[in-house]
Amino acid sequence: MGVVPVNPVNALLSTAFVLCWSSGFIGAKLGAGSAPAVTVLMWRFLPLAVILIAVAAVVGRASWRGLTARDVARQAVIGVLSQSGYLLTVYYAIQLGVSSGTTALIDGVQPLVAGALAGPLLHPDQPTAVVNSPSPPGWWHAAGERYARQWPAGRPVS
């Protein structure tokens, strides 16, 4: 077993991600004293949205092969729900006086809770032919199977 070489771009992007993500709680605490939670959240993501639009314009439509308007709409709904149902509640809690450390702790535990509840609530071992409530709707399983066939190694096939 040898040492795996580190790609400098991946290391830089990983560091940038950690700094941006962890600074969100500090930014929420600093911003909560002077602006409403919605305003702080908007100014946190507005520059990123501008960058994303610029990258999308440069990359072009060819790299989005197979992406339909329905896929984009589904991702937009997920984005709105994650902003309003998750981040806005965290920022609002900080605005109400909950410490940023407490919100960060609760935020850090959420993936563990989701992992613990995934089996009992989503029935991942149940085949799609027998999907019934309270499992996710049939399109959820069908989309997962379609993407699994399309990207067998977990990434797009070139």
PDB file of C-alpha atoms in Angstrom:
ATOM      1  CA  MET A   1       0.000   0.000   0.000  1.00  0.00           C
ATOM      2  CA  GLY A   2       1.505   3.258  -1.114  1.00  0.00           C
ATOM      3  CA  VAL A   3       0.682   6.849  -0.494  1.00  0.00           C
ATOM      4  CA  VAL A   4      -2.160   8.104  -2.649  1.00  0.00           C
ATOM      5  CA  PRO A   5      -1.147  11.316  -4.427  1.00  0.00           C
ATOM      6  CA  VAL A   6      -3.303  14.307  -3.583  1.00  0.00           C
ATOM      7  CA  ASN A   7      -4.711  16.292  -6.453  1.00  0.00           C
ATOM      8  CA  PRO A   8      -4.007  19.958  -5.559  1.00  0.00           C
ATOM      9  CA  VAL A   9      -7.260  21.142  -7.156  1.00  0.00           C
ATOM     10  CA  ASN A  10      -9.294  18.670  -5.073  1.00  0.00           C
ATOM     11  CA  ALA A  11      -7.433  19.714  -1.929  1.00  0.00           C
ATOM     12  CA  LEU A  12      -8.062  23.393  -2.681  1.00  0.00           C
ATOM     13  CA  LEU A  13     -11.749  22.856  -3.460  1.00  0.00           C
ATOM     14  CA  SER A  14     -12.195  20.716  -0.338  1.00  0.00           C
ATOM     15  CA  THR A  15     -10.603  23.392   1.823  1.00  0.00           C
ATOM     16  CA  ALA A  16     -12.743  26.099   0.221  1.00  0.00           C
ATOM     17  CA  PHE A  17     -15.878  24.013   0.819  1.00  0.00           C
ATOM     18  CA  VAL A  18     -15.062  23.484   4.505  1.00  0.00           C
ATOM     19  CA  LEU A  19     -14.314  27.186   5.003  1.00  0.00           C
ATOM     20  CA  CYS A  20     -17.499  28.284   3.222  1.00  0.00           C
ATOM     21  CA  TRP A  21     -19.695  25.756   5.005  1.00  0.00           C
ATOM     22  CA  SER A  22     -18.343  26.338   8.492  1.00  0.00           C
ATOM     23  CA  SER A  23     -18.381  30.111   8.079  1.00  0.00           C
ATOM     24  CA  GLY A  24     -22.138  29.960   7.535  1.00  0.00           C
ATOM     25  CA  PHE A  25     -22.842  29.636  11.262  1.00  0.00           C
ATOM     26  CA  ILE A  26     -20.458  32.458  12.109  1.00  0.00           C
ATOM     27  CA  GLY A  27     -21.931  34.620   9.357  1.00  0.00           C
ATOM     28  CA  ALA A  28     -25.433  33.864  10.588  1.00  0.00           C
ATOM     29  CA  LYS A  29     -24.461  34.897  14.116  1.00  0.00           C
ATOM     30  CA  LEU A  30     -22.788  38.100  12.926  1.00  0.00           C
ATOM     31  CA  GLY A  31     -25.588  38.981  10.518  1.00  0.00           C
ATOM     32  CA  ALA A  32     -28.455  38.159  12.883  1.00  0.00           C
ATOM     33  CA  GLY A  33     -27.821  41.310  14.890  1.00  0.00           C
ATOM     34  CA  SER A  34     -28.221  43.670  11.960  1.00  0.00           C
ATOM     35  CA  ALA A  35     -30.535  42.015   9.422  1.00  0.00           C
ATOM     36  CA  PRO A  36     -33.382  39.496   9.272  1.00  0.00           C
ATOM     37  CA  ALA A  37     -32.521  35.835   8.647  1.00  0.00           C
ATOM     38  CA  VAL A  38     -33.950  35.946   5.110  1.00  0.00           C
ATOM     39  CA  THR A  39     -31.699  38.861   4.156  1.00  0.00           C
ATOM     40  CA  VAL A  40     -28.570  37.244   5.598  1.00  0.00           C
ATOM     41  CA  LEU A  41     -29.334  33.985   3.781  1.00  0.00           C
ATOM     42  CA  MET A  42     -29.992  35.806   0.515  1.00  0.00           C
ATOM     43  CA  TRP A  43     -26.647  37.621   0.669  1.00  0.00           C
ATOM     44  CA  ARG A  44     -24.858  34.393   1.527  1.00  0.00           C
ATOM     45  CA  PHE A  45     -26.074  32.638  -1.616  1.00  0.00           C
ATOM     46  CA  LEU A  46     -26.539  35.457  -4.132  1.00  0.00           C
ATOM     47  CA  PRO A  47     -22.819  35.612  -5.074  1.00  0.00           C
ATOM     48  CA  LEU A  48     -22.746  31.825  -5.442  1.00  0.00           C
ATOM     49  CA  ALA A  49     -25.798  31.919  -7.699  1.00  0.00           C
ATOM     50  CA  VAL A  50     -24.085  34.492  -9.920  1.00  0.00           C
ATOM     51  CA  ILE A  51     -20.982  32.282 -10.142  1.00  0.00           C
ATOM     52  CA  LEU A  52     -23.116  29.217 -10.915  1.00  0.00           C
ATOM     53  CA  ILE A  53     -24.944  31.015 -13.706  1.00  0.00           C
ATOM     54  CA  ALA A  54     -21.637  32.189 -15.189  1.00  0.00           C
ATOM     55  CA  VAL A  55     -20.178  28.660 -15.070  1.00  0.00           C
ATOM     56  CA  ALA A  56     -23.340  27.211 -16.599  1.00  0.00           C
ATOM     57  CA  ALA A  57     -23.149  29.737 -19.441  1.00  0.00           C
ATOM     58  CA  VAL A  58     -19.486  28.948 -20.123  1.00  0.00           C
ATOM     59  CA  VAL A  59     -19.829  25.167 -19.917  1.00  0.00           C
ATOM     60  CA  GLY A  60     -22.743  25.113 -22.341  1.00  0.00           C
ATOM     61  CA  ARG A  61     -25.681  22.842 -22.879  1.00  0.00           C
ATOM     62  CA  ALA A  62     -23.660  19.964 -24.388  1.00  0.00           C
ATOM     63  CA  SER A  63     -22.370  18.918 -20.974  1.00  0.00           C
ATOM     64  CA  TRP A  64     -25.922  18.688 -19.621  1.00  0.00           C
ATOM     65  CA  ARG A  65     -26.884  15.835 -21.926  1.00  0.00           C
ATOM     66  CA  GLY A  66     -29.916  13.966 -20.751  1.00  0.00           C
ATOM     67  CA  LEU A  67     -31.019  16.709 -18.364  1.00  0.00           C
ATOM     68  CA  THR A  68     -34.681  17.477 -18.938  1.00  0.00           C
ATOM     69  CA  ALA A  69     -36.780  20.428 -17.812  1.00  0.00           C
ATOM     70  CA  ARG A  70     -38.479  18.084 -15.363  1.00  0.00           C
ATOM     71  CA  ASP A  71     -35.086  17.220 -13.811  1.00  0.00           C
ATOM     72  CA  VAL A  72     -34.261  20.917 -13.477  1.00  0.00           C
ATOM     73  CA  ALA A  73     -37.657  21.613 -11.905  1.00  0.00           C
ATOM     74  CA  ARG A  74     -37.191  18.772  -9.423  1.00  0.00           C
ATOM     75  CA  GLN A  75     -33.770  20.117  -8.437  1.00  0.00           C
ATOM     76  CA  ALA A  76     -35.238  23.616  -8.082  1.00  0.00           C
ATOM     77  CA  VAL A  77     -37.907  22.296  -5.703  1.00  0.00           C
ATOM     78  CA  ILE A  78     -35.242  20.485  -3.671  1.00  0.00           C
ATOM     79  CA  GLY A  79     -33.211  23.711  -3.559  1.00  0.00           C
ATOM     80  CA  VAL A  80     -36.162  25.784  -2.379  1.00  0.00           C
ATOM     81  CA  LEU A  81     -37.020  23.218   0.285  1.00  0.00           C
ATOM     82  CA  SER A  82     -33.429  23.029   1.511  1.00  0.00           C
ATOM     83  CA  GLN A  83     -33.230  26.817   1.688  1.00  0.00           C
ATOM     84  CA  SER A  84     -36.585  27.385   3.365  1.00  0.00           C
ATOM     85  CA  GLY A  85     -36.996  24.228   5.403  1.00  0.00           C
ATOM     86  CA  TYR A  86     -33.425  23.790   6.540  1.00  0.00           C
ATOM     87  CA  LEU A  87     -31.127  26.803   6.263  1.00  0.00           C
ATOM     88  CA  LEU A  88     -33.740  29.453   6.938  1.00  0.00           C
ATOM     89  CA  THR A  89     -34.793  27.684  10.135  1.00  0.00           C
ATOM     90  CA  VAL A  90     -31.150  27.511  11.278  1.00  0.00           C
ATOM     91  CA  TYR A  91     -30.636  31.218  10.550  1.00  0.00           C
ATOM     92  CA  TYR A  92     -33.942  32.102  12.188  1.00  0.00           C
ATOM     93  CA  ALA A  93     -33.018  30.114  15.316  1.00  0.00           C
ATOM     94  CA  ILE A  94     -29.743  32.050  15.537  1.00  0.00           C
ATOM     95  CA  GLN A  95     -31.678  35.296  15.051  1.00  0.00           C
ATOM     96  CA  LEU A  96     -33.911  34.292  17.984  1.00  0.00           C
ATOM     97  CA  GLY A  97     -30.863  33.800  20.207  1.00  0.00           C
ATOM     98  CA  VAL A  98     -29.935  30.117  19.923  1.00  0.00           C
ATOM     99  CA  SER A  99     -26.143  29.922  19.961  1.00  0.00           C
ATOM    100  CA  SER A 100     -24.416  29.175  16.679  1.00  0.00           C
ATOM    101  CA  GLY A 101     -22.595  26.293  18.398  1.00  0.00           C
ATOM    102  CA  THR A 102     -25.884  24.656  19.340  1.00  0.00           C
ATOM    103  CA  THR A 103     -27.278  25.060  15.840  1.00  0.00           C
ATOM    104  CA  ALA A 104     -24.036  23.655  14.389  1.00  0.00           C
ATOM    105  CA  LEU A 105     -24.293  20.640  16.710  1.00  0.00           C
ATOM    106  CA  ILE A 106     -27.900  19.979  15.733  1.00  0.00           C
ATOM    107  CA  ASP A 107     -26.966  20.483  12.079  1.00  0.00           C
ATOM    108  CA  GLY A 108     -24.088  18.017  12.403  1.00  0.00           C
ATOM    109  CA  VAL A 109     -26.337  15.326  13.895  1.00  0.00           C
ATOM    110  CA  GLN A 110     -28.943  15.553  11.108  1.00  0.00           C
ATOM    111  CA  PRO A 111     -27.135  13.171   8.698  1.00  0.00           C
ATOM    112  CA  LEU A 112     -26.941  10.556  11.476  1.00  0.00           C
ATOM    113  CA  VAL A 113     -30.653  10.896  12.159  1.00  0.00           C
ATOM    114  CA  ALA A 114     -31.431  10.694   8.432  1.00  0.00           C
ATOM    115  CA  GLY A 115     -29.273   7.574   8.123  1.00  0.00           C
ATOM    116  CA  ALA A 116     -30.955   5.960  11.112  1.00  0.00           C
ATOM    117  CA  LEU A 117     -34.438   6.698   9.756  1.00  0.00           C
ATOM    118  CA  ALA A 118     -33.729   5.811   6.109  1.00  0.00           C
ATOM    119  CA  GLY A 119     -34.220   2.080   6.543  1.00  0.00           C
ATOM    120  CA  PRO A 120     -37.451   2.106   8.539  1.00  0.00           C
ATOM    121  CA  LEU A 121     -39.059   4.905   6.500  1.00  0.00           C
ATOM    122  CA  LEU A 122     -37.868   4.330   2.920  1.00  0.00           C
ATOM    123  CA  HIS A 123     -37.736   0.527   2.731  1.00  0.00           C
ATOM    124  CA  PRO A 124     -34.611   0.439   0.502  1.00  0.00           C
ATOM    125  CA  ASP A 125     -34.735  -3.364   0.167  1.00  0.00           C
ATOM    126  CA  GLN A 126     -38.275  -3.325  -1.219  1.00  0.00           C
ATOM    127  CA  PRO A 127     -38.380  -3.841  -5.012  1.00  0.00           C
ATOM    128  CA  THR A 128     -40.073  -1.129  -7.037  1.00  0.00           C
ATOM    129  CA  ALA A 129     -42.735  -3.541  -8.292  1.00  0.00           C
ATOM    130  CA  VAL A 130     -44.166  -3.737  -4.768  1.00  0.00           C
ATOM    131  CA  VAL A 131     -43.849  -0.109  -3.704  1.00  0.00           C
ATOM    132  CA  ASN A 132     -46.680   0.892  -1.402  1.00  0.00           C
ATOM    133  CA  SER A 133     -47.159   3.520   1.259  1.00  0.00           C
ATOM    134  CA  PRO A 134     -45.349   4.917   3.210  1.00  0.00           C
ATOM    135  CA  SER A 135     -42.532   4.330   0.719  1.00  0.00           C
ATOM    136  CA  PRO A 136     -41.564   7.145  -1.626  1.00  0.00           C
ATOM    137  CA  PRO A 137     -43.557   7.452  -4.837  1.00  0.00           C
ATOM    138  CA  GLY A 138     -42.746   5.156  -7.737  1.00  0.00           C
ATOM    139  CA  TRP A 139     -40.874   7.859  -9.700  1.00  0.00           C
ATOM    140  CA  TRP A 140     -38.305   8.019  -6.860  1.00  0.00           C
ATOM    141  CA  HIS A 141     -37.359   4.360  -7.313  1.00  0.00           C
ATOM    142  CA  ALA A 142     -37.633   4.504 -11.095  1.00  0.00           C
ATOM    143  CA  ALA A 143     -35.336   7.533 -11.261  1.00  0.00           C
ATOM    144  CA  GLY A 144     -32.818   5.802  -8.983  1.00  0.00           C
ATOM    145  CA  GLU A 145     -32.798   2.692 -11.151  1.00  0.00           C
ATOM    146  CA  ARG A 146     -32.510   4.778 -14.343  1.00  0.00           C
ATOM    147  CA  TYR A 147     -29.513   6.685 -12.978  1.00  0.00           C
ATOM    148  CA  ALA A 148     -27.931   3.475 -11.670  1.00  0.00           C
ATOM    149  CA  ARG A 149     -28.076   1.974 -15.170  1.00  0.00           C
ATOM    150  CA  GLN A 150     -26.900   5.224 -16.751  1.00  0.00           C
ATOM    151  CA  TRP A 151     -23.953   5.686 -14.345  1.00  0.00           C
ATOM    152  CA  PRO A 152     -22.919   2.205 -13.192  1.00  0.00           C
ATOM    153  CA  ALA A 153     -19.760   3.420 -11.411  1.00  0.00           C
ATOM    154  CA  GLY A 154     -21.540   6.286  -9.654  1.00  0.00           C
ATOM    155  CA  ARG A 155     -20.407   8.855 -12.197  1.00  0.00           C
ATOM    156  CA  PRO A 156     -21.371   9.750 -15.756  1.00  0.00           C
ATOM    157  CA  VAL A 157     -20.049   7.387 -18.394  1.00  0.00           C
ATOM    158  CA  SER A 158     -17.903   9.225 -20.934  1.00  0.00           C
TER     159      SER A 158
END
